[in-house]
Short mmCIF file of C-alpha atoms in Angstrom, two decimals:
data_model
loop_
_atom_site.label_atom_id
_atom_site.label_comp_id
_atom_site.label_asym_id
_atom_site.label_seq_id
_atom_site.Cartn_x
_atom_site.Cartn_y
_atom_site.Cartn_z
CA MET A 1 23.28 -8.93 4.13
CA ASN A 2 20.94 -7.83 0.90
CA ASN A 3 21.47 -3.92 0.80
CA SER A 4 18.53 -3.14 -1.14
CA ALA A 5 16.42 0.14 0.17
CA LEU A 6 13.00 1.99 0.19
CA LEU A 7 15.11 5.10 -0.55
CA SER A 8 18.56 4.39 -2.08
CA PHE A 9 21.44 6.99 -3.11
CA LEU A 10 24.25 6.57 -5.73
CA CYS A 11 25.72 9.45 -6.26
CA LEU A 12 28.29 11.62 -7.40
CA PHE A 13 27.61 14.13 -4.67
CA ALA A 14 24.54 14.33 -2.32
CA LEU A 15 24.65 18.02 -0.60
CA LEU A 16 22.27 19.54 1.49
CA HIS A 17 21.16 23.12 0.00
CA GLN A 18 18.41 25.61 1.59
CA SER A 19 15.47 26.06 -0.13
CA LEU A 20 14.97 29.01 -2.74
CA ALA A 21 11.84 30.67 -2.19
CA ALA A 22 11.87 32.31 -5.84
CA SER A 23 12.50 29.10 -7.39
CA PRO A 24 10.23 27.67 -10.06
CA GLN A 25 8.15 24.89 -8.19
CA PHE A 26 7.00 21.66 -9.78
CA ASN A 27 3.77 20.03 -8.18
CA VAL A 28 3.47 16.41 -8.54
CA ILE A 29 -0.45 16.89 -8.82
CA GLN A 30 0.17 19.05 -11.75
CA PHE A 31 1.70 15.90 -13.59
CA GLY A 32 -1.16 13.64 -12.64
CA ALA A 33 -0.46 12.29 -9.28
CA LYS A 34 -3.55 11.23 -7.05
CA PRO A 35 -3.50 11.90 -3.07
CA ASP A 36 -5.77 8.96 -2.35
CA GLY A 37 -3.41 6.30 -1.53
CA ARG A 38 -4.93 4.38 -4.44
CA THR A 39 -4.00 5.56 -8.07
CA ASP A 40 -0.77 4.66 -9.07
CA SER A 41 1.37 7.98 -9.41
CA THR A 42 4.82 6.51 -10.49
CA SER A 43 4.78 8.37 -13.65
CA ALA A 44 3.51 11.96 -12.53
CA PHE A 45 6.49 11.54 -10.35
CA LEU A 46 8.94 10.68 -12.61
CA ALA A 47 7.79 13.40 -15.22
CA ALA A 48 7.95 16.02 -12.30
CA TRP A 49 11.78 14.81 -11.68
CA LYS A 50 12.28 14.93 -15.78
CA GLN A 51 11.29 18.66 -15.73
CA ALA A 52 13.30 19.35 -12.52
CA CYS A 53 16.19 17.46 -13.77
CA SER A 54 15.88 19.45 -17.00
CA SER A 55 15.78 22.88 -15.71
CA THR A 56 19.06 25.10 -15.59
CA ARG A 57 17.81 26.92 -12.74
CA GLY A 58 17.39 25.61 -9.26
CA VAL A 59 13.98 24.06 -8.44
CA THR A 60 11.66 22.67 -5.94
CA LEU A 61 9.81 19.55 -6.42
CA TYR A 62 6.76 19.39 -4.22
CA VAL A 63 4.94 16.47 -2.86
CA PRO A 64 1.37 17.98 -1.02
CA LYS A 65 -0.44 16.58 1.87
CA GLY A 66 -1.95 13.22 0.96
CA ARG A 67 -0.84 9.64 0.44
CA PHE A 68 0.56 9.06 -2.78
CA LEU A 69 0.51 5.35 -4.01
CA THR A 70 4.25 4.50 -6.14
CA ARG A 71 5.83 1.37 -7.35
CA SER A 72 9.88 1.46 -7.66
CA MET A 73 11.14 4.84 -9.35
CA LEU A 74 14.26 5.99 -10.28
CA PHE A 75 15.22 9.24 -10.03
CA LYS A 76 18.14 9.47 -12.33
CA GLY A 77 20.93 12.23 -12.88
CA PRO A 78 23.20 14.14 -13.77
CA CYS A 79 20.74 16.92 -14.16
CA ARG A 80 21.55 20.57 -15.51
CA ASN A 81 21.24 22.18 -12.27
CA SER A 82 22.88 21.25 -9.06
CA ALA A 83 20.06 22.69 -6.55
CA ILE A 84 16.97 20.32 -6.48
CA PHE A 85 14.89 20.82 -3.20
CA ILE A 86 12.45 17.87 -2.76
CA ARG A 87 9.49 19.13 -0.25
CA ILE A 88 7.39 16.66 1.17
CA ASP A 89 4.40 17.77 2.95
CA GLY A 90 2.30 14.09 2.13
CA THR A 91 3.42 10.54 2.63
CA LEU A 92 4.57 8.17 -0.08
CA VAL A 93 2.86 4.98 0.11
CA ALA A 94 4.30 1.28 -1.50
CA PRO A 95 2.08 -1.15 -2.67
CA SER A 96 0.55 -3.85 -0.42
CA ASP A 97 0.99 -6.54 -2.78
CA ILE A 98 4.48 -7.88 -2.31
CA TRP A 99 4.78 -8.77 -5.75
CA ALA A 100 4.30 -5.37 -6.98
CA ILE A 101 7.75 -4.28 -6.25
CA GLY A 102 8.96 -7.67 -6.58
CA ASN A 103 12.77 -8.06 -6.94
CA ASN A 104 13.51 -4.28 -7.52
CA PRO A 105 16.31 -3.64 -4.84
CA ASN A 106 14.91 -0.25 -3.87
CA TRP A 107 11.59 1.43 -3.88
CA ILE A 108 12.90 5.10 -4.32
CA GLU A 109 16.13 5.60 -5.85
CA PHE A 110 18.56 8.57 -6.78
CA GLN A 111 21.37 7.98 -8.85
CA TYR A 112 24.47 10.49 -10.03
CA VAL A 113 22.53 13.35 -8.22
CA ASN A 114 24.53 16.23 -6.99
CA GLY A 115 22.93 19.02 -4.96
CA VAL A 116 19.81 17.34 -3.99
CA THR A 117 17.58 18.20 -0.65
CA ILE A 118 14.86 16.15 0.60
CA SER A 119 12.90 17.44 3.54
CA GLY A 120 10.03 16.35 5.34
CA GLY A 121 7.42 13.89 4.83
CA VAL A 122 6.68 10.04 5.55
CA LEU A 123 7.94 7.11 3.11
CA ASP A 124 5.33 4.08 4.24
CA GLY A 125 7.05 0.95 2.93
CA LYS A 126 4.20 -1.12 3.63
CA GLY A 127 6.77 -3.90 4.92
CA ALA A 128 4.19 -6.27 7.29
CA PRO A 129 3.00 -8.29 4.00
CA LEU A 130 6.82 -9.20 3.35
CA TRP A 131 7.75 -9.76 6.72
CA SER A 132 5.36 -12.23 7.40
CA CYS A 133 6.14 -13.99 4.04
CA LYS A 134 9.61 -14.22 5.10
CA LEU A 135 8.93 -15.63 9.11
CA ALA A 136 6.37 -17.87 7.26
CA GLY A 137 9.36 -19.47 5.25
CA ARG A 138 7.46 -18.82 1.83
CA LYS A 139 9.01 -17.87 -1.27
CA CYS A 140 9.05 -14.02 -1.17
CA PRO A 141 10.61 -11.44 -3.06
CA THR A 142 13.87 -9.69 -2.14
CA GLY A 143 12.06 -6.45 -1.14
CA ALA A 144 12.90 -2.91 -1.18
CA THR A 145 14.65 -0.09 1.41
CA ASN A 146 14.40 3.63 2.31
CA VAL A 147 16.57 7.01 2.11
CA LEU A 148 15.76 10.11 3.55
CA VAL A 149 17.80 13.65 4.63
CA SER A 150 15.92 16.06 6.74
CA GLY A 151 13.08 15.97 8.84
CA VAL A 152 12.03 13.06 7.24
CA THR A 153 10.24 9.73 8.66
CA SER A 154 10.73 6.13 7.61
CA LEU A 155 7.72 3.88 8.09
CA ASN A 156 7.94 0.42 8.10
CA SER A 157 10.53 -0.50 5.18
CA GLN A 158 10.37 -3.92 3.79
CA MET A 159 14.19 -3.79 4.29
CA PHE A 160 17.03 -1.22 4.54
CA HIS A 161 15.18 2.10 5.10
CA VAL A 162 18.25 4.15 4.12
CA VAL A 163 21.41 3.26 1.82
CA ILE A 164 24.14 5.64 0.96
CA ASN A 165 26.45 4.21 -1.34
CA PHE A 166 29.12 5.89 -3.50
CA CYS A 167 28.67 8.92 -1.87
CA ARG A 168 30.40 12.33 -0.57
CA ASN A 169 29.14 14.86 1.69
CA VAL A 170 25.93 13.49 2.99
CA LYS A 171 23.77 14.73 5.81
CA LEU A 172 21.15 13.25 7.10
CA GLN A 173 19.34 15.30 10.12
CA GLY A 174 16.23 14.66 12.38
CA VAL A 175 15.35 11.93 10.38
CA ARG A 176 12.78 8.99 12.11
CA ILE A 177 12.73 5.31 11.25
CA SER A 178 10.45 3.08 12.33
CA ALA A 179 9.74 -0.56 12.16
CA PRO A 180 9.13 -3.52 14.53
CA GLY A 181 11.53 -4.98 16.73
CA ASN A 182 10.67 -8.50 14.80
CA SER A 183 10.92 -6.88 11.44
CA PRO A 184 13.89 -9.24 9.35
CA ASN A 185 16.63 -7.32 7.68
CA THR A 186 15.37 -3.62 8.23
CA ASP A 187 18.29 -1.93 8.73
CA GLY A 188 17.89 1.70 9.45
CA ILE A 189 21.31 3.02 7.75
CA HIS A 190 23.36 1.44 5.70
CA ILE A 191 26.41 3.46 4.66
CA GLN A 192 29.32 2.32 2.35
CA MET A 193 31.82 3.22 0.00
CA SER A 194 31.08 6.72 0.99
CA THR A 195 32.81 9.69 2.58
CA GLY A 196 31.78 12.61 4.91
CA VAL A 197 28.48 11.24 5.70
CA THR A 198 26.75 12.85 8.80
CA VAL A 199 23.92 11.55 11.11
CA VAL A 200 22.56 13.79 13.38
CA ASN A 201 19.52 14.14 15.71
CA THR A 202 17.99 10.99 14.53
CA LYS A 203 16.09 8.16 16.15
CA VAL A 204 15.95 4.44 14.75
CA ALA A 205 13.55 1.82 15.95
CA THR A 206 13.75 -1.06 13.77
CA GLY A 207 14.19 -5.18 13.37
CA ASP A 208 17.99 -4.96 12.74
CA ASP A 209 20.98 -2.96 12.78
CA CYS A 210 19.89 0.93 13.32
CA VAL A 211 23.00 2.05 11.71
CA SER A 212 25.49 -0.46 9.66
CA ILE A 213 28.67 0.59 8.28
CA GLY A 214 30.06 -1.62 5.28
CA PRO A 215 33.56 -1.52 3.39
CA GLY A 216 34.97 1.77 1.86
CA ALA A 217 33.14 4.08 4.54
CA ALA A 218 35.56 7.08 5.91
CA ASN A 219 35.30 10.08 7.86
CA LEU A 220 31.24 9.35 9.19
CA ARG A 221 30.08 11.06 12.25
CA ILE A 222 26.82 9.95 14.08
CA GLU A 223 25.72 11.80 16.84
CA ASN A 224 22.73 12.70 19.00
CA PHE A 225 21.30 9.12 17.82
CA ALA A 226 19.12 6.85 19.40
CA CYS A 227 18.53 3.42 18.63
CA GLY A 228 15.67 0.70 19.93
CA PRO A 229 14.53 -1.73 19.53
CA GLY A 230 17.19 -3.12 17.21
CA HIS A 231 20.91 -4.36 17.01
CA GLY A 232 22.98 -1.50 17.65
CA ILE A 233 24.95 0.58 15.42
CA SER A 234 27.76 -1.97 13.57
CA ILE A 235 31.06 -1.84 11.77
CA GLY A 236 30.66 -4.71 9.45
CA SER A 237 30.40 -7.26 8.65
CA LEU A 238 34.20 -6.66 7.20
CA GLY A 239 36.65 -8.73 6.00
CA LYS A 240 34.42 -11.21 3.95
CA ASN A 241 36.79 -10.84 0.62
CA VAL A 242 40.13 -11.02 0.32
CA ASN A 243 40.33 -7.68 -1.07
CA GLU A 244 38.33 -5.11 0.60
CA PRO A 245 38.32 -1.50 1.47
CA GLY A 246 38.66 -0.71 4.88
CA VAL A 247 36.36 1.30 7.09
CA GLN A 248 38.17 4.71 8.93
CA ASN A 249 37.79 7.85 10.80
CA VAL A 250 34.19 6.88 12.23
CA THR A 251 32.89 9.26 15.03
CA VAL A 252 30.08 8.01 17.30
CA LYS A 253 29.02 10.26 20.25
CA SER A 254 26.11 10.91 22.72
CA THR A 255 23.95 7.93 21.44
CA THR A 256 21.20 6.16 23.72
CA PHE A 257 20.48 2.44 23.26
CA THR A 258 17.06 0.97 24.68
CA GLY A 259 16.27 -2.52 24.66
CA THR A 260 18.78 -3.55 21.77
CA THR A 261 20.26 -6.52 21.36
CA ASN A 262 23.76 -4.96 20.75
CA GLY A 263 25.15 -1.39 21.42
CA LEU A 264 28.51 -0.93 19.82
CA ARG A 265 29.85 -3.55 17.43
CA ILE A 266 32.63 -4.27 15.27
CA LYS A 267 32.03 -7.47 13.27
CA SER A 268 35.01 -9.20 10.95
CA TRP A 269 35.16 -12.65 9.13
CA GLY A 270 37.63 -15.11 10.57
CA LYS A 271 39.46 -15.44 7.32
CA PRO A 272 42.25 -13.82 5.56
CA SER A 273 41.13 -10.16 4.07
CA ASN A 274 43.39 -6.92 3.98
CA GLY A 275 39.89 -5.13 5.26
CA PHE A 276 40.28 -3.14 8.49
CA ALA A 277 38.65 -0.73 10.78
CA ARG A 278 40.74 2.16 11.83
CA ASN A 279 40.27 5.24 13.91
CA ILE A 280 37.14 4.23 15.50
CA LEU A 281 35.85 6.38 18.49
CA PHE A 282 32.74 5.52 20.61
CA GLN A 283 31.93 8.14 23.16
CA HIS A 284 29.43 9.27 25.60
CA ALA A 285 27.15 6.13 25.11
CA THR A 286 24.14 5.35 27.42
CA MET A 287 23.10 1.80 27.41
CA ASN A 288 19.24 0.87 28.62
CA ASN A 289 18.36 -2.95 29.05
CA VAL A 290 21.20 -3.89 26.09
CA GLN A 291 22.47 -7.14 25.92
CA ASN A 292 25.72 -6.68 24.57
CA PRO A 293 26.63 -2.86 25.07
CA ILE A 294 29.86 -3.36 23.55
CA PHE A 295 30.81 -6.23 21.07
CA ILE A 296 33.99 -6.94 18.83
CA ASP A 297 33.26 -10.03 16.97
CA GLN A 298 36.60 -11.31 14.82
CA ARG A 299 34.94 -14.47 13.51
CA TYR A 300 31.40 -13.54 12.70
CA CYS A 301 29.66 -16.12 10.68
CA PRO A 302 26.09 -15.96 10.48
CA ASP A 303 25.48 -18.91 8.23
CA ARG A 304 25.90 -22.80 9.48
CA ASN A 305 28.38 -23.40 6.66
CA CYS A 306 31.14 -20.90 7.87
CA PRO A 307 34.32 -20.11 6.03
CA ASP A 308 37.68 -21.68 6.89
CA THR A 309 39.17 -19.38 9.72
CA VAL A 310 42.50 -18.47 9.74
CA LYS A 311 44.36 -21.35 11.87
CA LYS A 312 46.51 -20.38 14.71
CA ASN A 313 49.99 -21.76 15.32
#
């Protein structure tokens, strides 16, 4: 599974902070962004980020109402302050041309940031043209995915919506993720190699896993979560590699699954590996029209050419 994303976090720390009313504000329009949905505003967003990141005080990066077209953007740290509040009142729009992002794995990416809050707004990944390309079996770019934090909506990501990778203490709350049930590889939230991740009061409707939890995830809590359509909440696949970090201390409670292929799933490859899943708690789950409410698959293999599995004596 390719874990490219609309909004991706590769971070030392990604922490939620309260917005400071007196903090300096950098409005992307002041840097040349156009809210018409047609003009490429990529450079303006990156220029605003550069100013915010170089400030020694906490700042607000503001995206006003309107539709802002952007190509792939990398917001890179470390920054000189640890209190950047990104307030989005408008909509960020990906290019309709599937080759405009091409094989870049992420549309919007944050790296090595500490103390960033993203609040509000809509991220429109314009995924339909890429989905059609894949479903038709044509040669297509890999596509991109999406990451959100508080009160944000992710719409029609080309691939994964939210990716949390190498992060600590991340909280997603009030997030809304939406893509059709037949949109391929559009995982809602993917978490791996991260600890202390919390997902609360969130709704995901998509064409793949609502949440996928990969190797190296620990101390994860998902609560008051709605999934459907989609493939459910999945731990794994695990054990694809011989040497692989495990998944541990995961709590999933107060969830509702509606019209999904799976509810709660753990999947691992049937071959030697030191990977593991332990201290997993699934509690208070409601299933409505779910094909496989609880599914533990220890011989997972989505491809025809499966690796050799462990032989039983």
